[in-house]
Coordinates of C-alpha atoms in Angstrom, one line a residue:
M1 CA -3.4 7.6 -17.7
A2 CA -4.5 8.6 -14.2
Q3 CA -7.1 6.6 -12.4
L4 CA -9.3 6.9 -9.3
Y5 CA -8.6 4.2 -6.7
F6 CA -10.7 3.3 -3.7
Y7 CA -8.8 1.3 -1.0
Y8 CA -11.5 0.1 1.5
S9 CA -11.7 -2.1 4.6
A10 CA -13.1 -2.5 8.1
M11 CA -11.4 -0.7 11.0
N12 CA -7.7 -1.3 11.7
A13 CA -6.6 -2.7 8.4
G14 CA -3.8 -0.2 7.9
K15 CA -5.5 2.2 5.5
S16 CA -3.6 5.3 6.8
T17 CA -0.3 3.3 6.9
S18 CA -0.8 2.4 3.2
L19 CA -1.7 6.0 2.3
L20 CA 1.5 7.3 4.0
Q21 CA 3.6 4.7 2.4
S22 CA 2.2 5.6 -1.1
S23 CA 2.9 9.3 -0.4
Y24 CA 6.4 8.4 0.7
N25 CA 7.1 6.4 -2.5
Y26 CA 6.1 9.4 -4.7
N27 CA 8.1 11.9 -2.6
E28 CA 11.2 9.7 -2.7
R29 CA 11.1 10.0 -6.5
G30 CA 10.9 13.8 -6.3
M31 CA 7.1 13.9 -7.0
R32 CA 4.7 16.1 -5.0
T33 CA 1.6 14.6 -3.3
L34 CA -1.3 16.3 -1.7
I35 CA -2.8 14.5 1.3
F36 CA -6.4 15.3 2.5
T37 CA -8.2 14.2 5.6
A38 CA -11.7 14.9 7.0
E39 CA -12.0 18.0 9.1
I40 CA -14.4 16.1 11.4
D41 CA -11.7 13.7 12.5
T42 CA -9.6 15.5 15.1
R43 CA -8.3 12.4 17.0
F44 CA -4.7 13.3 16.2
G45 CA -5.1 17.0 15.9
K46 CA -6.3 19.0 12.9
G47 CA -4.7 18.5 9.5
K48 CA -2.8 15.3 10.3
V49 CA -2.9 11.7 9.0
C50 CA -1.6 9.3 11.6
S51 CA -1.2 5.5 11.5
R52 CA -1.4 3.2 14.5
I53 CA 2.2 2.2 13.9
G54 CA 3.5 5.8 14.5
L55 CA 3.8 7.3 10.9
S56 CA 2.2 10.7 10.3
A57 CA 2.0 13.5 7.8
E58 CA 0.5 16.9 7.4
A59 CA -2.8 17.1 5.5
L60 CA -5.2 19.5 4.0
L61 CA -8.7 19.4 5.4
F62 CA -12.0 18.7 3.7
S63 CA -15.5 19.3 4.9
P64 CA -18.9 19.0 3.1
E65 CA -18.4 22.6 1.9
T66 CA -14.9 22.2 0.5
N67 CA -14.4 22.5 -3.3
I68 CA -11.7 19.9 -3.6
A69 CA -11.3 20.3 -7.3
E70 CA -10.7 24.1 -7.0
L71 CA -8.2 23.5 -4.2
I72 CA -6.3 20.8 -6.1
K73 CA -6.2 22.9 -9.3
S74 CA -4.9 25.9 -7.4
E75 CA -2.1 23.8 -5.8
N76 CA -1.3 22.2 -9.2
E77 CA -0.9 25.7 -10.8
S78 CA 1.5 26.8 -8.1
E79 CA 3.6 23.6 -8.2
K80 CA 3.0 20.4 -10.1
V81 CA 1.0 17.8 -8.1
H82 CA 1.7 14.2 -9.1
C83 CA -0.8 12.3 -6.8
I84 CA -3.7 13.1 -4.5
L85 CA -4.2 10.9 -1.4
I86 CA -7.4 11.1 0.7
D87 CA -7.7 9.6 4.2
E88 CA -11.1 9.0 5.8
C89 CA -12.7 9.2 2.3
H90 CA -15.9 7.7 3.5
F91 CA -16.7 11.2 4.7
L92 CA -16.6 12.6 1.2
T93 CA -19.8 13.8 -0.4
K94 CA -21.2 12.8 -3.8
K95 CA -20.0 16.2 -5.1
H96 CA -16.5 15.6 -3.8
V97 CA -16.3 12.3 -5.6
E98 CA -17.6 14.0 -8.8
Q99 CA -14.8 16.5 -8.4
L100 CA -12.2 13.8 -7.9
C101 CA -13.4 12.1 -11.1
E102 CA -12.9 15.4 -12.9
I103 CA -9.3 15.8 -11.5
V104 CA -8.5 12.3 -12.7
D105 CA -10.1 12.6 -16.2
Y106 CA -9.2 16.2 -17.1
D107 CA -6.1 17.1 -15.0
D108 CA -4.6 13.6 -15.4
I109 CA -3.7 13.3 -11.7
P110 CA -4.2 9.9 -9.9
V111 CA -6.4 10.0 -6.8
L112 CA -6.0 7.4 -4.1
C113 CA -8.8 7.2 -1.6
Y114 CA -8.6 5.3 1.7
G115 CA -11.6 4.6 3.9
L116 CA -14.3 2.5 5.3
R117 CA -16.8 0.8 3.1
T118 CA -19.6 0.5 5.6
D119 CA -20.6 1.9 9.0
F120 CA -21.2 0.0 12.3
Q121 CA -24.7 -1.0 11.0
G122 CA -23.3 -2.4 7.7
E123 CA -24.7 0.6 5.7
L124 CA -22.6 2.4 3.1
F125 CA -21.2 5.8 3.8
S126 CA -22.0 8.4 1.2
G127 CA -18.4 8.8 0.0
S128 CA -17.9 5.0 -0.1
Q129 CA -21.2 4.6 -2.1
Y130 CA -20.0 6.8 -4.9
L131 CA -16.4 5.6 -4.8
L132 CA -17.6 2.0 -5.2
A133 CA -19.8 3.2 -8.1
W134 CA -17.3 5.4 -10.0
S135 CA -13.7 4.3 -9.1
D136 CA -11.5 2.8 -11.8
K137 CA -9.9 0.4 -9.3
L138 CA -11.4 -1.1 -6.1
V139 CA -8.8 -2.6 -3.7
E140 CA -9.8 -4.3 -0.4
L141 CA -7.3 -4.0 2.4
K142 CA -7.9 -6.9 4.7
T143 CA -7.8 -7.3 8.4
I144 CA -8.8 -10.3 10.5
C145 CA -11.4 -11.1 13.2
H146 CA -10.4 -12.6 16.5
C147 CA -11.4 -16.0 15.0
G148 CA -9.0 -15.7 12.1
R149 CA -11.6 -15.1 9.4
K150 CA -11.5 -11.9 7.3
A151 CA -13.0 -9.0 9.2
S152 CA -15.6 -7.2 7.0
R153 CA -17.8 -5.6 9.6
T154 CA -17.3 -3.2 12.5
L155 CA -18.8 -3.3 16.0
R156 CA -19.3 0.0 17.9
F157 CA -19.0 0.2 21.6
G158 CA -20.7 2.8 23.8
G159 CA -19.1 4.6 26.8
D160 CA -20.2 1.8 29.1
G161 CA -18.3 -0.8 27.0
N162 CA -21.4 -2.4 25.6
V163 CA -22.1 -3.0 21.9
V164 CA -24.2 -0.3 20.3
Y165 CA -26.3 -1.1 17.2
E166 CA -28.3 2.1 16.8
G167 CA -27.4 5.7 16.6
S168 CA -25.8 8.4 14.4
Q169 CA -23.7 7.0 11.6
I170 CA -20.8 9.3 12.5
D171 CA -19.1 8.9 15.9
I172 CA -15.4 9.5 15.6
G173 CA -13.2 7.0 17.5
G174 CA -10.5 4.4 17.3
N175 CA -9.8 1.1 19.1
E176 CA -11.6 2.3 22.2
K177 CA -14.9 2.5 20.3
Y178 CA -14.6 0.2 17.2
V179 CA -13.6 -3.4 16.6
A180 CA -13.4 -5.2 13.2
V181 CA -15.0 -8.6 13.1
C182 CA -16.1 -11.2 10.5
R183 CA -19.8 -11.2 9.4
K184 CA -20.6 -14.2 11.5
H185 CA -19.3 -12.7 14.7
Y186 CA -20.9 -9.4 14.0
S187 CA -24.3 -11.1 13.5
D188 CA -23.8 -13.3 16.7
V189 CA -23.0 -10.2 18.8
I190 CA -25.9 -8.1 17.5
R191 CA -28.4 -10.9 17.9
E192 CA -27.2 -11.4 21.5
V193 CA -27.5 -7.7 22.3
K194 CA -30.9 -7.4 20.8
A195 CA -32.1 -10.5 22.7
K196 CA -31.1 -8.9 26.0
K197 CA -33.2 -5.9 25.2
V198 CA -36.4 -7.9 24.7

């Protein structure tokens, strides 16, 4: 019985590495996987999932307009698909998550989604909101703060190297722009930044 999985974390917890390892495990057993990533994220080129440790794989792209269910069904008709893996799943829409539920429930294909739970302000992304609500399995991938505690929040840095706590939810970047920290250190830094502005 297929299930919908949501693997979530703060930045730099190895989400893409875990996705690529899962795909490799299926492929090694002669099973076909489809990997998707967000069209908006072009850090490593279009249609690629890359991990910080050097692993990579080709991927299909999704945007808010993509009919993921239709694409998966078409691929499955041409050659059996054994597993769907989605990187940057926080960029999924509510409709996408509904379509993925349909793929799991009616086409019996497991779907493994990897992404952030919250943004740099601690707010849920749309895709994460519906994956948290509707997934069969929720799995937290952990990373650590510089203090050794579990990192559950993400700080964003502007071009000047200072912490930013306001702005657009989406601002694509990696280690140069985001740092995972524990809740306490996130709160300490935001308070300090806000106090300087007063």
